[in-house]
Short mmCIF file of C-alpha atoms in Angstrom, two decimals:
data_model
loop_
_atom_site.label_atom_id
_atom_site.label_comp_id
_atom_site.label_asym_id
_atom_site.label_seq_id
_atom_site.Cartn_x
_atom_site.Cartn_y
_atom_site.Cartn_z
CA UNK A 217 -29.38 6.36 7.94
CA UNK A 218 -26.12 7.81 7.65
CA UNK A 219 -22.46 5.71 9.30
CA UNK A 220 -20.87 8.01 11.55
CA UNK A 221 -17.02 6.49 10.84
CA UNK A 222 -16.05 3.63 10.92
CA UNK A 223 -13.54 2.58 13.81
CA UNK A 224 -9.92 1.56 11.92
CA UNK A 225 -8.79 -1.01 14.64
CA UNK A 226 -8.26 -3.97 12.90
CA UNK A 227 -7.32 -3.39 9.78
CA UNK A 228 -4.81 -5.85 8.10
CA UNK A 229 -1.95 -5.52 5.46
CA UNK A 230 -1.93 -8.97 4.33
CA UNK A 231 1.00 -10.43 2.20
CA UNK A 232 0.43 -13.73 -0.79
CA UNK A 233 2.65 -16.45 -0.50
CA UNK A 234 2.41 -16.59 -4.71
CA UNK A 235 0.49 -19.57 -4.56
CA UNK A 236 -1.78 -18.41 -7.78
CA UNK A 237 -5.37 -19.62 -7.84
CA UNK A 238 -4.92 -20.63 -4.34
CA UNK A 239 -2.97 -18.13 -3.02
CA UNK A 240 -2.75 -18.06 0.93
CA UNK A 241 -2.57 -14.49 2.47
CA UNK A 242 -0.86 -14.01 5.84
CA UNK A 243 -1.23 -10.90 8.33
CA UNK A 244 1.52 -9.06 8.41
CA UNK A 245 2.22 -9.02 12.29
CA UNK A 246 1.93 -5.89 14.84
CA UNK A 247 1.07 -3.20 12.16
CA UNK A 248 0.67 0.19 14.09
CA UNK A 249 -0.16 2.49 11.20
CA UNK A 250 -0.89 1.57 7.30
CA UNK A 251 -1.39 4.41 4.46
CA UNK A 252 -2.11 4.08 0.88
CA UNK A 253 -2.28 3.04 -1.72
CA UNK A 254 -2.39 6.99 -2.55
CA UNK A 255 -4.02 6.46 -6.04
CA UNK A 256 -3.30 9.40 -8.63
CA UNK A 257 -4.22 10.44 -11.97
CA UNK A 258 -1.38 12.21 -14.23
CA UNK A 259 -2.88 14.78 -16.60
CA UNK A 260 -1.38 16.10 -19.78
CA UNK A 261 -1.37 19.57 -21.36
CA UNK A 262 -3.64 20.29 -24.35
CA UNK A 263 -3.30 23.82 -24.28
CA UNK A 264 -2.90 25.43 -27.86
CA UNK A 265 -3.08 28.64 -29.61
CA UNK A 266 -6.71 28.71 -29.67
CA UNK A 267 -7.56 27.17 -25.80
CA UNK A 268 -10.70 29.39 -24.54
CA UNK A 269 -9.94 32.43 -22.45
CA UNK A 270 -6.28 32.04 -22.54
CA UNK A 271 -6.45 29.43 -20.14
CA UNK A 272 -4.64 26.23 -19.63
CA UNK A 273 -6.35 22.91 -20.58
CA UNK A 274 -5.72 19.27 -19.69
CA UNK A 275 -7.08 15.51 -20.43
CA UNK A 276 -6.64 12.69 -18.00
CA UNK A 277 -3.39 10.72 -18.43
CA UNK A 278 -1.82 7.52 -17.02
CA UNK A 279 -3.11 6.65 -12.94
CA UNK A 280 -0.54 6.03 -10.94
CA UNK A 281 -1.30 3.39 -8.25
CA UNK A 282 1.06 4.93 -5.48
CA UNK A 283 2.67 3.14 -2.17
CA UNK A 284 1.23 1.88 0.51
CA UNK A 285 3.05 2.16 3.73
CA UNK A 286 2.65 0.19 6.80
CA UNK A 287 4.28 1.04 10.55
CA UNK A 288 4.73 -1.99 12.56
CA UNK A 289 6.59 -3.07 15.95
CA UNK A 290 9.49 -4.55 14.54
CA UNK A 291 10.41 -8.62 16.08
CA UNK A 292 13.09 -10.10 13.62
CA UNK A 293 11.81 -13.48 13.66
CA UNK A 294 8.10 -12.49 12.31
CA UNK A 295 9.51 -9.66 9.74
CA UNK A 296 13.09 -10.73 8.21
CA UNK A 297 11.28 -12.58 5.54
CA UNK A 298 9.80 -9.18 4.42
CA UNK A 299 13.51 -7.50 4.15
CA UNK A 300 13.98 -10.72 1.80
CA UNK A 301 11.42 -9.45 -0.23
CA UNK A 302 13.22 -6.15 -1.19
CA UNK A 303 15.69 -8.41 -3.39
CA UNK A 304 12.82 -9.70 -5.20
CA UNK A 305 12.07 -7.85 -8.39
CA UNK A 306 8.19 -9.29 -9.33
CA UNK A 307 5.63 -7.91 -7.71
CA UNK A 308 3.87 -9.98 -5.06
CA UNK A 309 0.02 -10.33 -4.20
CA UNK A 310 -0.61 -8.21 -0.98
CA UNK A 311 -4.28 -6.78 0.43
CA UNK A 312 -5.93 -4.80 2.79
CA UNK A 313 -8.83 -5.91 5.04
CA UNK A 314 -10.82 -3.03 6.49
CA UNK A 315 -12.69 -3.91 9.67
CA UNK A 316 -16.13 -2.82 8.44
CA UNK A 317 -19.28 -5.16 7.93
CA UNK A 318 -18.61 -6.13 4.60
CA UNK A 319 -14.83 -7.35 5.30
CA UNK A 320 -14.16 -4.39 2.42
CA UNK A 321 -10.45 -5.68 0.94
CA UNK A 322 -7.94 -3.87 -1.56
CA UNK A 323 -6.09 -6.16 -3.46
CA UNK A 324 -3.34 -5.03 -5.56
CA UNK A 325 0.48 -6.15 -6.68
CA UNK A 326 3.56 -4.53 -5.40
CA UNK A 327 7.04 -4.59 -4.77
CA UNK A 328 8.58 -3.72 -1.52
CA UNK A 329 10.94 -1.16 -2.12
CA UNK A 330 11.73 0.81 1.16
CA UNK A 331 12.48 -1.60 5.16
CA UNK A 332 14.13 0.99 7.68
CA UNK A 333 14.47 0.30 10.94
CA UNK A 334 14.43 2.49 14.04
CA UNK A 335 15.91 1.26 17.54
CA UNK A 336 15.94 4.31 19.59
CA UNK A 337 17.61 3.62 23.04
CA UNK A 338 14.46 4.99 24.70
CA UNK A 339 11.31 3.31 22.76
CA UNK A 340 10.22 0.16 20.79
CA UNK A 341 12.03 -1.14 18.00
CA UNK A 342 10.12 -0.79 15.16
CA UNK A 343 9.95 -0.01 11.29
CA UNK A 344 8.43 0.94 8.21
CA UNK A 345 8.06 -0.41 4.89
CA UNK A 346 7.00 1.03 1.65
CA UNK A 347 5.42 -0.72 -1.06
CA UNK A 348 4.83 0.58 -4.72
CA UNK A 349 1.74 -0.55 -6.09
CA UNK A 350 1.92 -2.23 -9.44
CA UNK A 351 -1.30 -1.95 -11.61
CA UNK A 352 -4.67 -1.41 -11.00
CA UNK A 353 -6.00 -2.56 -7.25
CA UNK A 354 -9.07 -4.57 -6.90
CA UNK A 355 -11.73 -3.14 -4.70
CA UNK A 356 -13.60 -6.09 -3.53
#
């Protein structure tokens, strides 16, 4: 029997306190949208003199993990530990939990590299931040 979709409501971007072994993860609060990590593999040209048909060839290179990016209604008091993390140059533990039946969860390393804030005079406050994967995720 095939799924149909699977409803994305409840999915969480969840950030490590660095606690190693025991690492505690915490939700990151009122996330509206979250994208990524947009995995990619880098290729690299083989083409010679003698490739076949004149045509270009190319071997799999170095995968770049991506960014993940994550909308969420901005409240200072919940979020201004997360700007903190832009002036901190290791990588941190973060994951995402997927609301499906098997509590499906990406865990990777990343640094958060991008916090911009929007307070438009006639909507929410809110903002985005963009993390760059470091590594290889785990799919768990």
């Amino acid at each position: 029997m095939s799924v149909p979709g699977i409803d994305a409501f409840g999915t969480q971007l969840q950030r490590g306190d660095g606690g190693g072994g025991s690492e505690v993860f915490t939700t990151i609060a009122n996330a509206t949208n979250i994208s990524g990590p947009g995995l990619a593999r880098n290729t690299i040209d083989v083409t010679s003199h003698d490739s076949p048909d004149s045509t270009m060839e190319f071997i799999g290179g170095l995968v770049d993990p991506g960014e993940v990016s994550v909308d969420i209604n901005y409240t200072p008091a919940l979020h201004d530990t997360l700007v903190e993390d832009l002036y901190d140059t290791d990588p941190r533990n973060y994951r995402l939990v997927f609301p499906d039946t098997a509590n499906t969860t990406w865990q990777f390393a990343a640094v958060l590299t991008g916090f911009e804030a929007s307070a438009p005079y006639d909507d929410k406050l809110s903002a985005t931040l963009t993390f760059k994967v470091s590594g290889k995720p785990t799919f768990l």
